Each structure stands twice: as structure tokens, then as C-alpha cells.
GROMACS .gro file of C-alpha atoms in nm:
model
  499
    1VAL     CA    1   4.656   0.763   2.803
    2ILE     CA    2   4.754   0.719   3.171
    3GLU     CA    3   4.927   1.013   3.336
    4GLY     CA    4   5.036   0.793   3.622
    5GLU     CA    5   4.946   0.642   3.957
    6VAL     CA    6   4.857   0.917   4.202
    7PRO     CA    7   4.711   0.939   4.555
    8THR     CA    8   4.334   0.929   4.537
    9PRO     CA    9   4.204   1.289   4.580
   10LYS     CA   10   3.983   1.353   4.879
   11GLY     CA   11   3.615   1.296   4.803
   12VAL     CA   12   3.687   1.117   4.473
   13LYS     CA   13   3.561   0.765   4.408
   14PRO     CA   14   3.773   0.611   4.129
   15ILE     CA   15   3.586   0.465   3.835
   16LYS     CA   16   3.605   0.090   3.795
   17SER     CA   17   3.729  -0.077   3.477
   18ARG     CA   18   3.727  -0.409   3.298
   19PHE     CA   19   3.865  -0.593   2.995
   20VAL     CA   20   3.642  -0.656   2.692
   21TYR     CA   21   3.725  -0.955   2.473
   22LYS     CA   22   3.589  -1.007   2.123
   23TRP     CA   23   3.661  -1.166   1.788
   24LYS     CA   24   3.702  -0.909   1.512
   25ASP     CA   25   3.603  -1.000   1.155
   26ALA     CA   26   3.442  -1.319   1.284
   27ASP     CA   27   3.278  -1.374   0.944
   28LYS     CA   28   3.614  -1.377   0.764
   29PRO     CA   29   3.858  -1.671   0.720
   30THR     CA   30   4.114  -1.517   0.959
   31PRO     CA   31   3.935  -1.357   1.256
   32LYS     CA   32   4.142  -1.165   1.508
   33ALA     CA   33   4.125  -1.185   1.886
   34LYS     CA   34   4.088  -0.837   2.037
   35VAL     CA   35   4.105  -0.717   2.396
   36ARG     CA   36   4.035  -0.362   2.517
   37TRP     CA   37   4.063  -0.204   2.859
   38VAL     CA   38   3.750   0.007   2.915
   39ALA     CA   39   3.598   0.219   3.188
   40LYS     CA   40   3.273   0.126   3.357
   41GLY     CA   41   3.112   0.455   3.262
   42TYR     CA   42   2.786   0.378   3.437
   43SER     CA   43   2.959   0.450   3.767
   44GLN     CA   44   3.042   0.810   3.665
   45THR     CA   45   2.867   1.099   3.840
   46ALA     CA   46   2.715   1.375   3.628
   47GLY     CA   47   2.865   1.717   3.694
   48ILE     CA   48   3.165   1.568   3.875
   49ASP     CA   49   3.318   1.316   3.635
   50TYR     CA   50   3.173   1.462   3.317
   51GLY     CA   51   2.968   1.747   3.170
   52GLU     CA   52   2.798   1.737   2.828
   53THR     CA   53   2.790   1.398   2.659
   54PHE     CA   54   2.597   1.448   2.334
   55ALA     CA   55   2.789   1.351   2.020
   56PRO     CA   56   2.622   1.370   1.676
   57THR     CA   57   2.619   1.093   1.418
   58GLY     CA   58   2.555   1.124   1.046
   59LYS     CA   59   2.197   1.100   0.922
   60ASN     CA   60   2.101   0.809   0.698
   61VAL     CA   61   1.929   1.037   0.447
   62VAL     CA   62   2.244   1.249   0.414
   63PHE     CA   63   2.451   0.937   0.347
   64ARG     CA   64   2.215   0.844   0.063
   65ILE     CA   65   2.220   1.199  -0.078
   66LEU     CA   66   2.599   1.201  -0.095
   67LEU     CA   67   2.592   0.863  -0.271
   68LEU     CA   68   2.364   1.020  -0.531
   69LEU     CA   69   2.643   1.268  -0.603
   70VAL     CA   70   2.873   0.972  -0.670
   71LEU     CA   71   2.618   0.845  -0.921
   72THR     CA   72   2.546   1.186  -1.073
   73TYR     CA   73   2.897   1.324  -1.110
   74GLY     CA   74   3.106   1.006  -1.111
   75MET     CA   75   3.271   1.104  -0.784
   76GLN     CA   76   3.498   0.876  -0.583
   77CYS     CA   77   3.386   0.752  -0.241
   78GLN     CA   78   3.677   0.629  -0.030
   79GLN     CA   79   3.649   0.496   0.325
   80ILE     CA   80   3.894   0.515   0.616
   81ASP     CA   81   3.865   0.397   0.975
   82VAL     CA   82   4.051   0.556   1.267
   83ASN     CA   83   4.208   0.302   1.501
   84THR     CA   84   4.141   0.351   1.875
   85ALA     CA   85   3.987   0.687   1.789
   86PHE     CA   86   3.878   0.796   2.138
   87LEU     CA   87   4.234   0.772   2.273
   88TYR     CA   88   4.336   1.075   2.065
   89ALA     CA   89   4.103   1.312   2.250
   90ASP     CA   90   4.204   1.491   2.570
   91ILE     CA   91   3.972   1.483   2.871
   92GLU     CA   92   3.838   1.821   2.981
   93LYS     CA   93   3.790   1.717   3.344
   94PRO     CA   94   4.036   1.494   3.534
   95VAL     CA   95   3.925   1.131   3.553
   96TYR     CA   96   4.050   0.887   3.816
   97MET     CA   97   4.022   0.511   3.767
   98GLU     CA   98   4.103   0.196   3.957
   99GLY     CA   99   4.375  -0.024   3.818
  100PRO     CA  100   4.277  -0.285   3.560
  101PRO     CA  101   4.172  -0.632   3.680
  102GLY     CA  102   4.481  -0.820   3.796
  103ARG     CA  103   4.690  -0.500   3.826
  104PRO     CA  104   4.548  -0.308   4.125
  105CYS     CA  105   4.700   0.020   4.242
  106LYS     CA  106   4.869   0.067   4.577
  107PRO     CA  107   4.630   0.125   4.869
  108GLY     CA  108   4.502   0.482   4.865
  109HIS     CA  109   4.614   0.533   4.505
  110CYS     CA  110   4.446   0.533   4.163
  111LEU     CA  111   4.524   0.605   3.798
  112LYS     CA  112   4.487   0.956   3.658
  113ILE     CA  113   4.359   0.940   3.300
  114ARG     CA  114   4.447   1.212   3.049
  115LYS     CA  115   4.285   1.067   2.734
  116CYS     CA  116   3.932   0.955   2.651
  117ILE     CA  117   3.926   0.585   2.732
  118TYR     CA  118   3.647   0.377   2.580
  119GLY     CA  119   3.353   0.348   2.816
  120LEU     CA  120   3.364   0.703   2.954
  121LYS     CA  121   3.043   0.893   2.890
  122GLN     CA  122   3.222   1.200   2.756
  123SER     CA  123   3.454   1.015   2.517
  124PRO     CA  124   3.234   1.029   2.202
  125ARG     CA  125   3.177   1.403   2.243
  126ASP     CA  126   3.543   1.487   2.304
  127TRP     CA  127   3.648   1.273   2.004
  128HIS     CA  128   3.396   1.447   1.779
  129LYS     CA  129   3.526   1.789   1.887
  130LEU     CA  130   3.883   1.687   1.809
  131LEU     CA  131   3.792   1.541   1.467
  132ARG     CA  132   3.580   1.845   1.385
  133SER     CA  133   3.861   2.088   1.459
  134PHE     CA  134   4.102   1.881   1.248
  135ILE     CA  135   3.873   1.868   0.944
  136ILE     CA  136   3.799   2.240   0.963
  137GLY     CA  137   4.172   2.301   0.995
  138ILE     CA  138   4.240   2.136   0.657
  139GLY     CA  139   4.002   2.370   0.477
  140PHE     CA  140   3.653   2.225   0.513
  141THR     CA  141   3.332   2.391   0.631
  142GLN     CA  142   3.096   2.217   0.871
  143SER     CA  143   2.738   2.182   0.752
  144ARG     CA  144   2.478   2.376   0.946
  145LEU     CA  145   2.213   2.110   0.883
  146ASP     CA  146   2.417   1.799   0.964
  147SER     CA  147   2.718   1.855   1.187
  148CYS     CA  148   2.875   1.528   1.066
  149VAL     CA  149   2.908   1.657   0.710
  150PHE     CA  150   3.192   1.882   0.594
  151TYR     CA  151   3.229   2.033   0.249
  152ASP     CA  152   3.485   2.227   0.048
  153ILE     CA  153   3.330   2.406  -0.248
  154THR     CA  154   3.561   2.647  -0.428
  155VAL     CA  155   3.503   2.848  -0.740
  156TYR     CA  156   3.791   2.700  -0.936
  157GLY     CA  157   3.835   2.362  -0.764
  158SER     CA  158   3.646   2.038  -0.744
  159PRO     CA  159   3.387   1.988  -0.468
  160ARG     CA  160   3.493   1.764  -0.179
  161TYR     CA  161   3.274   1.622   0.097
  162ILE     CA  162   3.346   1.432   0.419
  163LEU     CA  163   3.090   1.231   0.616
  164ILE     CA  164   3.183   1.103   0.960
  165TYR     CA  165   3.014   0.848   1.181
  166VAL     CA  166   3.218   0.829   1.504
  167ASP     CA  167   3.545   0.678   1.370
  168ASP     CA  168   3.417   0.574   1.025
  169ILE     CA  169   3.495   0.839   0.764
  170LEU     CA  170   3.380   0.868   0.402
  171LEU     CA  171   3.570   1.091   0.158
  172PHE     CA  172   3.385   1.212  -0.152
  173THR     CA  173   3.614   1.354  -0.422
  174MET     CA  174   3.616   1.396  -0.799
  175THR     CA  175   3.944   1.212  -0.854
  176ASN     CA  176   4.157   0.942  -0.692
  177GLN     CA  177   4.439   1.193  -0.657
  178GLU     CA  178   4.223   1.419  -0.443
  179ALA     CA  179   4.118   1.122  -0.231
  180SER     CA  180   4.481   1.018  -0.182
  181GLY     CA  181   4.572   1.370  -0.076
  182LEU     CA  182   4.296   1.375   0.184
  183LYS     CA  183   4.396   1.033   0.315
  184GLU     CA  184   4.754   1.149   0.360
  185GLN     CA  185   4.637   1.440   0.572
  186PHE     CA  186   4.437   1.205   0.795
  187LEU     CA  187   4.725   0.957   0.818
  188GLU     CA  188   4.961   1.231   0.931
  189ARG     CA  189   4.735   1.304   1.227
  190PHE     CA  190   4.574   0.968   1.308
  191ASP     CA  191   4.648   0.598   1.278
  192CYS     CA  192   4.394   0.495   1.015
  193LYS     CA  193   4.302   0.191   0.810
  194ASP     CA  194   4.260   0.265   0.440
  195LEU     CA  195   3.955   0.062   0.337
  196GLY     CA  196   3.964   0.183  -0.023
  197GLU     CA  197   3.649   0.232  -0.227
  198ILE     CA  198   3.335   0.198  -0.019
  199LYS     CA  199   3.197  -0.156  -0.008
  200ARG     CA  200   3.016  -0.169   0.324
  201PHE     CA  201   2.925   0.113   0.560
  202LEU     CA  202   2.764   0.053   0.900
  203GLY     CA  203   2.643  -0.289   0.792
  204VAL     CA  204   2.503  -0.167   0.459
  205ASN     CA  205   2.645  -0.322   0.143
  206VAL     CA  206   2.722  -0.059  -0.121
  207THR     CA  207   2.758  -0.169  -0.484
  208ILE     CA  208   2.857   0.100  -0.735
  209ASP     CA  209   2.837   0.052  -1.110
  210PRO     CA  210   2.972   0.386  -1.244
  211GLY     CA  211   2.734   0.558  -1.480
  212ASN     CA  212   2.467   0.295  -1.423
  213TYR     CA  213   2.344   0.241  -1.066
  214ILE     CA  214   2.419   0.231  -0.694
  215ARG     CA  215   2.278  -0.054  -0.490
  216LEU     CA  216   2.221  -0.055  -0.112
  217ASP     CA  217   2.122  -0.373   0.069
  218GLN     CA  218   2.180  -0.567   0.391
  219SER     CA  219   2.153  -0.917   0.250
  220HIS     CA  220   2.436  -1.056   0.466
  221TYR     CA  221   2.284  -0.910   0.780
  222ALA     CA  222   1.931  -1.026   0.694
  223LYS     CA  223   2.049  -1.380   0.616
  224ALA     CA  224   2.249  -1.395   0.938
  225PHE     CA  225   1.970  -1.303   1.178
  226THR     CA  226   1.695  -1.494   0.995
  227THR     CA  227   1.916  -1.804   1.008
  228LYS     CA  228   1.975  -1.743   1.377
  229PHE     CA  229   1.599  -1.731   1.439
  230ASP     CA  230   1.514  -2.004   1.189
  231ASP     CA  231   1.348  -2.221   1.454
  232LEU     CA  232   1.101  -1.939   1.530
  233THR     CA  233   0.953  -1.957   1.179
  234SER     CA  234   0.921  -2.336   1.175
  235ILE     CA  235   0.545  -2.304   1.225
  236PHE     CA  236   0.523  -2.187   0.862
  237LYS     CA  237   0.577  -2.439   0.586
  238THR     CA  238   0.684  -2.173   0.333
  239HIS     CA  239   0.803  -1.813   0.347
  240ARG     CA  240   0.522  -1.562   0.391
  241LYS     CA  241   0.429  -1.349   0.088
  242THR     CA  242   0.347  -1.036   0.289
  243PRO     CA  243   0.505  -0.894   0.608
  244LEU     CA  244   0.189  -0.939   0.816
  245PRO     CA  245  -0.150  -1.101   0.752
  246TYR     CA  246  -0.430  -0.870   0.639
  247ASP     CA  247  -0.635  -0.950   0.952
  248THR     CA  248  -0.355  -0.843   1.191
  249ASN     CA  249  -0.575  -0.603   1.389
  250ASP     CA  250  -0.837  -0.873   1.441
  251ARG     CA  251  -0.569  -1.119   1.553
  252LEU     CA  252  -0.433  -0.873   1.810
  253ALA     CA  253  -0.781  -0.811   1.943
  254ASP     CA  254  -0.859  -1.183   1.982
  255GLU     CA  255  -0.586  -1.365   2.173
  256THR     CA  256  -0.791  -1.688   2.186
  257SER     CA  257  -0.728  -1.740   1.813
  258LEU     CA  258  -0.391  -1.898   1.894
  259ASN     CA  259  -0.521  -2.169   2.124
  260GLU     CA  260  -0.551  -2.410   1.835
  261LYS     CA  261  -0.177  -2.371   1.762
  262SER     CA  262  -0.091  -2.539   2.090
  263GLU     CA  263   0.271  -2.611   1.999
  264PHE     CA  264   0.341  -2.241   1.947
  265TYR     CA  265   0.117  -2.133   2.233
  266ASP     CA  266   0.317  -2.341   2.480
  267TRP     CA  267   0.657  -2.182   2.413
  268TRP     CA  268   0.576  -1.818   2.330
  269THR     CA  269   0.701  -1.710   2.675
  270LEU     CA  270   1.055  -1.800   2.563
  271PHE     CA  271   1.025  -1.602   2.238
  272PRO     CA  272   1.320  -1.349   2.215
  273TYR     CA  273   1.083  -1.070   2.118
  274LEU     CA  274   1.306  -0.769   2.185
  275GLU     CA  275   1.603  -0.922   2.003
  276VAL     CA  276   1.391  -1.008   1.700
  277ILE     CA  277   1.229  -0.664   1.679
  278GLY     CA  278   1.561  -0.486   1.729
  279SER     CA  279   1.724  -0.685   1.450
  280ILE     CA  280   1.441  -0.613   1.208
  281LEU     CA  281   1.425  -0.245   1.304
  282TYR     CA  282   1.789  -0.187   1.206
  283LEU     CA  283   1.713  -0.345   0.868
  284ALA     CA  284   1.401  -0.133   0.815
  285LEU     CA  285   1.570   0.196   0.902
  286ASN     CA  286   1.856   0.149   0.657
  287THR     CA  287   1.745  -0.035   0.343
  288ARG     CA  288   1.395  -0.179   0.385
  289PRO     CA  289   1.125   0.092   0.390
  290ASP     CA  290   0.869  -0.171   0.293
  291ILE     CA  291   0.866  -0.321   0.645
  292ILE     CA  292   0.908  -0.005   0.855
  293PHE     CA  293   0.538   0.018   0.949
  294HIS     CA  294   0.511  -0.348   1.043
  295VAL     CA  295   0.814  -0.357   1.271
  296CYS     CA  296   0.714  -0.028   1.436
  297MET     CA  297   0.367  -0.164   1.507
  298LEU     CA  298   0.513  -0.479   1.665
  299ALA     CA  299   0.766  -0.272   1.861
  300ARG     CA  300   0.478  -0.102   2.043
  301LEU     CA  301   0.385  -0.444   2.184
  302ALA     CA  302   0.733  -0.518   2.320
  303LYS     CA  303   0.659  -0.406   2.675
  304ASN     CA  304   0.382  -0.662   2.718
  305LYS     CA  305   0.434  -0.925   2.453
  306THR     CA  306   0.148  -1.164   2.389
  307PRO     CA  307   0.124  -1.500   2.210
  308GLN     CA  308  -0.031  -1.325   1.911
  309ALA     CA  309   0.242  -1.060   1.899
  310CYS     CA  310   0.507  -1.335   1.897
  311TYR     CA  311   0.321  -1.516   1.620
  312LEU     CA  312   0.314  -1.196   1.411
  313ALA     CA  313   0.685  -1.134   1.476
  314ALA     CA  314   0.755  -1.488   1.350
  315HIS     CA  315   0.538  -1.411   1.045
  316LEU     CA  316   0.745  -1.099   0.971
  317LEU     CA  317   1.067  -1.297   1.017
  318SER     CA  318   0.943  -1.555   0.769
  319TYR     CA  319   0.872  -1.283   0.512
  320ILE     CA  320   1.220  -1.133   0.556
  321ALA     CA  321   1.381  -1.478   0.524
  322GLY     CA  322   1.229  -1.500   0.177
  323THR     CA  323   1.333  -1.147   0.076
  324THR     CA  324   1.684  -1.114   0.221
  325ASP     CA  325   1.822  -0.978  -0.107
  326TYR     CA  326   1.579  -0.686  -0.122
  327GLY     CA  327   1.726  -0.338  -0.115
  328LEU     CA  328   1.742   0.003  -0.282
  329THR     CA  329   1.868   0.067  -0.635
  330TYR     CA  330   1.942   0.424  -0.749
  331ARG     CA  331   1.976   0.452  -1.126
  332TYR     CA  332   2.165   0.711  -1.326
  333ALA     CA  333   1.895   0.696  -1.595
  334ASP     CA  334   1.638   0.824  -1.345
  335ILE     CA  335   1.838   1.141  -1.271
  336MET     CA  336   1.719   1.392  -1.525
  337ASP     CA  337   1.891   1.694  -1.371
  338PRO     CA  338   2.137   1.716  -1.076
  339PHE     CA  339   1.965   2.040  -0.977
  340ASN     CA  340   1.638   1.852  -0.950
  341LEU     CA  341   1.748   1.538  -0.766
  342ILE     CA  342   1.432   1.483  -0.561
  343SER     CA  343   1.188   1.339  -0.811
  344GLU     CA  344   0.875   1.309  -0.597
  345SER     CA  345   0.734   1.240  -0.253
  346TYR     CA  346   0.425   1.056  -0.131
  347SER     CA  347   0.240   1.123   0.193
  348ASP     CA  348  -0.045   0.925   0.348
  349ALA     CA  349  -0.221   0.860   0.678
  350ASP     CA  350  -0.437   0.586   0.828
  351PHE     CA  351  -0.709   0.773   1.017
  352ALA     CA  352  -0.771   0.636   1.369
  353GLY     CA  353  -0.596   0.315   1.268
  354ASP     CA  354  -0.482   0.222   1.620
  355HIS     CA  355  -0.779   0.041   1.772
  356LYS     CA  356  -0.677   0.105   2.133
  357THR     CA  357  -0.592   0.477   2.125
  358ARG     CA  358  -0.761   0.576   1.797
  359ARG     CA  359  -0.451   0.765   1.696
  360SER     CA  360  -0.364   0.785   1.328
  361THR     CA  361  -0.047   0.660   1.160
  362ALA     CA  362   0.148   0.894   0.932
  363GLY     CA  363   0.380   0.773   0.659
  364TYR     CA  364   0.576   0.918   0.372
  365VAL     CA  365   0.834   0.822   0.108
  366VAL     CA  366   1.069   1.063  -0.069
  367PHE     CA  367   1.213   0.938  -0.400
  368ALA     CA  368   1.531   1.025  -0.586
  369ALA     CA  369   1.695   0.842  -0.877
  370GLY     CA  370   1.417   0.586  -0.883
  371ALA     CA  371   1.430   0.472  -0.518
  372PRO     CA  372   1.347   0.605  -0.171
  373ILE     CA  373   1.606   0.823   0.002
  374ALA     CA  374   1.387   0.903   0.302
  375TRP     CA  375   1.089   0.730   0.462
  376TYR     CA  376   0.882   0.758   0.778
  377SER     CA  377   0.614   0.568   0.963
  378LYS     CA  378   0.494   0.676   1.303
  379LEU     CA  379   0.189   0.671   1.525
  380MET     CA  380   0.085   1.033   1.573
  381THR     CA  381   0.129   1.178   1.920
  382THR     CA  382  -0.205   1.357   1.903
  383ILE     CA  383  -0.548   1.230   1.800
  384ALA     CA  384  -0.675   1.361   1.467
  385VAL     CA  385  -1.048   1.434   1.460
  386SER     CA  386  -1.096   1.384   1.086
  387THR     CA  387  -0.943   1.214   0.787
  388MET     CA  388  -0.846   1.552   0.645
  389GLU     CA  389  -0.658   1.644   0.961
  390SER     CA  390  -0.467   1.315   0.974
  391GLU     CA  391  -0.370   1.346   0.607
  392TYR     CA  392  -0.265   1.707   0.662
  393MET     CA  393  -0.047   1.617   0.962
  394ALA     CA  394   0.122   1.343   0.757
  395ALA     CA  395   0.182   1.592   0.475
  396PHE     CA  396   0.337   1.832   0.726
  397HIS     CA  397   0.594   1.571   0.834
  398CYS     CA  398   0.672   1.485   0.473
  399ALA     CA  399   0.714   1.852   0.385
  400GLN     CA  400   0.958   1.893   0.673
  401GLU     CA  401   1.176   1.616   0.528
  402VAL     CA  402   1.160   1.755   0.176
  403VAL     CA  403   1.251   2.105   0.296
  404PHE     CA  404   1.546   1.965   0.493
  405ILE     CA  405   1.677   1.773   0.191
  406ARG     CA  406   1.640   2.074  -0.038
  407ASN     CA  407   1.811   2.303   0.212
  408PHE     CA  408   2.097   2.056   0.256
  409LEU     CA  409   2.145   2.029  -0.120
  410THR     CA  410   2.149   2.408  -0.144
  411GLU     CA  411   2.412   2.430   0.128
  412ILE     CA  412   2.648   2.191  -0.052
  413GLY     CA  413   2.611   2.375  -0.382
  414LEU     CA  414   2.316   2.197  -0.547
  415GLU     CA  415   2.023   2.434  -0.511
  416GLN     CA  416   1.711   2.269  -0.651
  417THR     CA  417   1.561   2.479  -0.929
  418LYS     CA  418   1.220   2.313  -0.958
  419PRO     CA  419   0.948   2.240  -0.702
  420THR     CA  420   0.933   1.883  -0.567
  421ARG     CA  421   0.629   1.686  -0.674
  422PHE     CA  422   0.425   1.623  -0.361
  423LYS     CA  423   0.150   1.362  -0.395
  424LEU     CA  424  -0.146   1.301  -0.164
  425ASP     CA  425  -0.458   1.088  -0.208
  426ALA     CA  426  -0.686   1.309   0.003
  427GLN     CA  427  -0.842   1.591  -0.196
  428ALA     CA  428  -0.968   1.763   0.119
  429ALA     CA  429  -0.613   1.790   0.254
  430ILE     CA  430  -0.490   1.925  -0.082
  431ASP     CA  431  -0.764   2.190  -0.082
  432ALA     CA  432  -0.676   2.290   0.274
  433ILE     CA  433  -0.309   2.331   0.180
  434ARG     CA  434  -0.378   2.530  -0.136
  435ASN     CA  435  -0.646   2.757   0.007
  436PRO     CA  436  -0.559   2.965   0.317
  437VAL     CA  437  -0.905   2.934   0.470
  438PHE     CA  438  -0.948   2.880   0.843
  439HIS     CA  439  -1.259   2.791   1.037
  440ALA     CA  440  -1.355   2.614   1.357
  441ARG     CA  441  -1.258   2.272   1.225
  442THR     CA  442  -0.899   2.365   1.139
  443LYS     CA  443  -0.794   2.649   1.368
  444HIS     CA  444  -0.631   2.411   1.620
  445ILE     CA  445  -0.364   2.324   1.362
  446ALA     CA  446  -0.325   2.678   1.230
  447VAL     CA  447   0.052   2.698   1.282
  448LYS     CA  448   0.117   2.391   1.068
  449PHE     CA  449  -0.128   2.522   0.810
  450ARG     CA  450   0.061   2.848   0.775
  451TRP     CA  451   0.400   2.676   0.761
  452LEU     CA  452   0.304   2.423   0.494
  453GLN     CA  453   0.107   2.673   0.287
  454SER     CA  454   0.409   2.903   0.271
  455PHE     CA  455   0.586   2.648   0.050
  456VAL     CA  456   0.309   2.614  -0.209
  457GLN     CA  457   0.262   2.985  -0.279
  458ASP     CA  458   0.388   3.110  -0.614
  459ASN     CA  459   0.649   3.341  -0.460
  460ASN     CA  460   0.807   3.056  -0.258
  461LYS     CA  461   0.692   2.744  -0.436
  462ILE     CA  462   0.906   2.442  -0.354
  463LEU     CA  463   0.622   2.188  -0.331
  464ASP     CA  464   0.409   2.101  -0.633
  465ILE     CA  465   0.107   1.932  -0.476
  466SER     CA  466  -0.109   1.696  -0.679
  467HIS     CA  467  -0.365   1.422  -0.624
  468VAL     CA  468  -0.292   1.054  -0.678
  469ILE     CA  469  -0.541   0.771  -0.665
  470THR     CA  470  -0.522   0.543  -0.365
  471THR     CA  471  -0.418   0.239  -0.570
  472ASP     CA  472  -0.100   0.429  -0.671
  473MET     CA  473  -0.021   0.567  -0.324
  474VAL     CA  474   0.302   0.387  -0.229
  475ALA     CA  475   0.306   0.552   0.115
  476ASP     CA  476  -0.003   0.345   0.193
  477LEU     CA  477   0.234   0.056   0.270
  478LEU     CA  478   0.386   0.264   0.552
  479THR     CA  479   0.059   0.335   0.734
  480LYS     CA  480  -0.134   0.008   0.749
  481VAL     CA  481  -0.140  -0.362   0.669
  482VAL     CA  482  -0.268  -0.384   0.313
  483ALA     CA  483  -0.421  -0.668   0.115
  484SER     CA  484  -0.192  -0.911  -0.066
  485ARG     CA  485  -0.286  -0.779  -0.411
  486THR     CA  486  -0.207  -0.421  -0.312
  487TRP     CA  487   0.121  -0.531  -0.157
  488GLN     CA  488   0.230  -0.718  -0.469
  489SER     CA  489   0.160  -0.417  -0.691
  490LEU     CA  490   0.314  -0.139  -0.477
  491SER     CA  491   0.608  -0.292  -0.287
  492PRO     CA  492   0.825  -0.337  -0.603
  493LEU     CA  493   0.813   0.043  -0.642
  494ILE     CA  494   0.996   0.079  -0.308
  495VAL     CA  495   1.240  -0.212  -0.290
  496SER     CA  496   1.378  -0.464  -0.538
  497ASP     CA  497   1.572  -0.789  -0.521
  498ALA     CA  498   1.821  -0.705  -0.797
  499PRO     CA  499   1.981  -0.397  -0.958
   0.00000   0.00000   0.00000
């Protein structure tokens, strides 16, 4: 790692360093004390100490797709973790650092670093390049659509897939023997921990019942942070039945409505708003599509939190505390054909739903094997001038996701043979997609019209668009706060509390 102590080059300001102390596996009976010497990368100068820094990470939707292959074909999913991964990668540009605390260098001298120490801005990128070259060297091909996925599909052999997320690596093989062979190749090159069959990946619990179902949840994580913030929900006698009250918009518009709750009103300034929203957001992005709209709406208030925003965040926390076991269950019985994995998708929009900017909210859910594999909820960057336009823009985003998933499946050898069912509840938007007619009201979104329409034509049909009544539109939960009755009927279609 350290080439040695050298005279400090002229014009070079050595990077400072520090020790980081932490308890590893703190939730286990025998936690381990860990110390790491790291660079203070914030003191690096762009163009002098480092060049490019971008390093890709695996997409959540790709992780779920590969798990569907485990369910469909009975594949093995083994997990390994590379110890001190960054230290394997060489540094492209020389890096000079001060000695560690307590062990300073001689006056006028510094340490010349030849490996990627943790904390350097370029370390993740250089590590990814090294790992990429190694995996390609053992016979795999890097995906064009997700650079963290590698596949080996041969005519006479079994398909093999590798998914990497920094130093966490998943190996997808047909047999245990193939998995063992891959592990040996990694162990010859790196110092790795063999974690065996996947149980938890990036904080997500993975339960596999071969030939039956795969379950994804974050119950341990949800219980941990709701317990940590338990005092914030003490204003509620029982757990809330919905993520946010139906009159949320009215509450946000009328801050005086909290004056009567004087006990809460007095201490809202101490409310850890950013920490609460960040904790919930990680949950919503991985296994809880039912709360993605609600946490995103509250996140927009983080810059200038108000008493009412804190009250609503506590309301959402209370709901999560009562639904910590909720997650996603993919069932083998719901996979009719491996070459038609994506069962259906729902797209919806809330026209001019934001009362301050009058921007619309777009939301979609893509289903496979009976549960969502992709979801989205976002306030549109532009203002739609009609309900049809907002619904069309939401459909465009959903179509982009569906096309990506289908293209990825094609790349790894599972080309989808049937169009994906694409459901909207706005007949005007469906008519606009099916009929290539342009006029003054739609010409400003002509490019998106042409792109989306190209996938519903008979010669290139990959989207089978149909109308669904609003009461059956599950994507409605991702665009607005709905009434309690609607929530109770639709939310079980997205998440469940048991396999």
C-alpha cells in the first residue's frame, strides 16, 4: 500500500489522514472492533490528485430480475465479500499523504501511496476497473445496460451471472459445483469471505423457498429505526392505518392547525427530520413501494421543515412501525412463462397535484411473478397543461422502464416473446398513444409521442395498452394520498406481511 517515505515533491500538499473506529456486526452476539486508516479525500484537488471518480453500482431492478431467474430455473445464488477491496487497485496518479496520527513523517517528507486507500475519491472507480478486468478475464461478458452485471451464456453450457455492488458480489449458477468453481477463481485473486447462499444483501433480507417463492423485506432495518424514533410517535395512541392522513394537503396549507397540539408544537424544532426521512427513503426504494410517494413528498419539505411536516413524518413513522414485516413476495406459481416474465405494468398521474407549483406527480409499478420489480414516484419537472398530458408523461416514464427491463432480459438470453400489458386509467391518453394524430394541444410533446407510439405499432409491438378503472389502478397509491378505503383495497396488491 505504502511505497515508502519520500521527500515531499515541490508544489505538492500531502493529503491528511485519520483512523476510523467502528464495531462490526454490532447486532450479533460477538461484535468485532475494527480500525481503518483512511485518507481525508475532501482535501484532494481535482485534476492534480485525481481524474475521473465515477464508479457504477448495480441497479435494484436488475437485482430483482436476477432473483426471478433463481425462482424460475432453480438457480443457486451465492454471495462473497472481498476484504479490504480498494487496497487491491493501483493508483493511476501518484498520491502523497501525511503520516497517520501519532506516526508523523520526518520534516519535509511524506508517504507515497501506490494502492487505493479508503477515503480517496478515485478509489471506487479504480477498484471497479480492476474487478471488471478480472471478471472479463475469467470468461464473462459485461452487460451493456448495467455495467455491474456480467454474464456467460454458452450454447452447450449452463448460464452464469455475476452482480457486483462495490465489494459485495453475487454469483448466479445452475449448480453448487459451478458456484464453487467461481468462488475458487475469486479466492485465488482476492481475499474473500464466503457468505454462502444469499440471506441478506445491502440490508435486504432474502428468503428463498425453492420452487415456491422468494421473499424480500427489511423487517430488521424497519424495526431498528422505528424503535430508535419511538418517542417521536408517542403523540399517537395506536399505529396509524395509512401512511399519511387524507387531508395532508390541507394540513400543509394551514400551519395553525397544530397550535392545539401544544406539546408537539413546542419541540418540533428538535425533530431529526433529515434522519427520519433518509431512513424511510432507503426502505421505500428497496422493498416498500407503498410508501415511496409519501416519503418523497415529505422529502421536498426537508429544506424548510415546519411543525406540520414534522407531524406528518411522525405519522408516517407510526404507520411503518405497525407494518415492519411488509415486503415483496415473488411466487413461482405466478410465472407462466420465463420468456414472458413481466406480467403487467400500471401507470398513473395526479394532474396539478402540487398546490404550490401545480406540477403533476407521475407514478408507475411494473409487476413480475406477482409482485413489483420496479416502481417510481416523482414530481414532474415540467408543468402539464391537461390531465391527458400528465397521464401521457407518466406513461412515457413507465414505458422507458419496461423497455429497459425487456432489453436487459434479451441481453442475458431471455428475450420476451409477448407484449407487456400496459394499463392506464385515462382513455384520452390511451387514444393519443394508439392514434398518431398531432395538433396544437400535443405538438409540444411530439418527441415523446413518437417514441412511445413506436412500441405499440403492430410491427414493433412490445406494449399492449389497455384501460383499467380507477378503483383498480394500483399506481394511484404512488401519485397521491388516497382515502383509507382505497388504501386498504389496493396496498395488499403491492406489499404483503407474509409469504
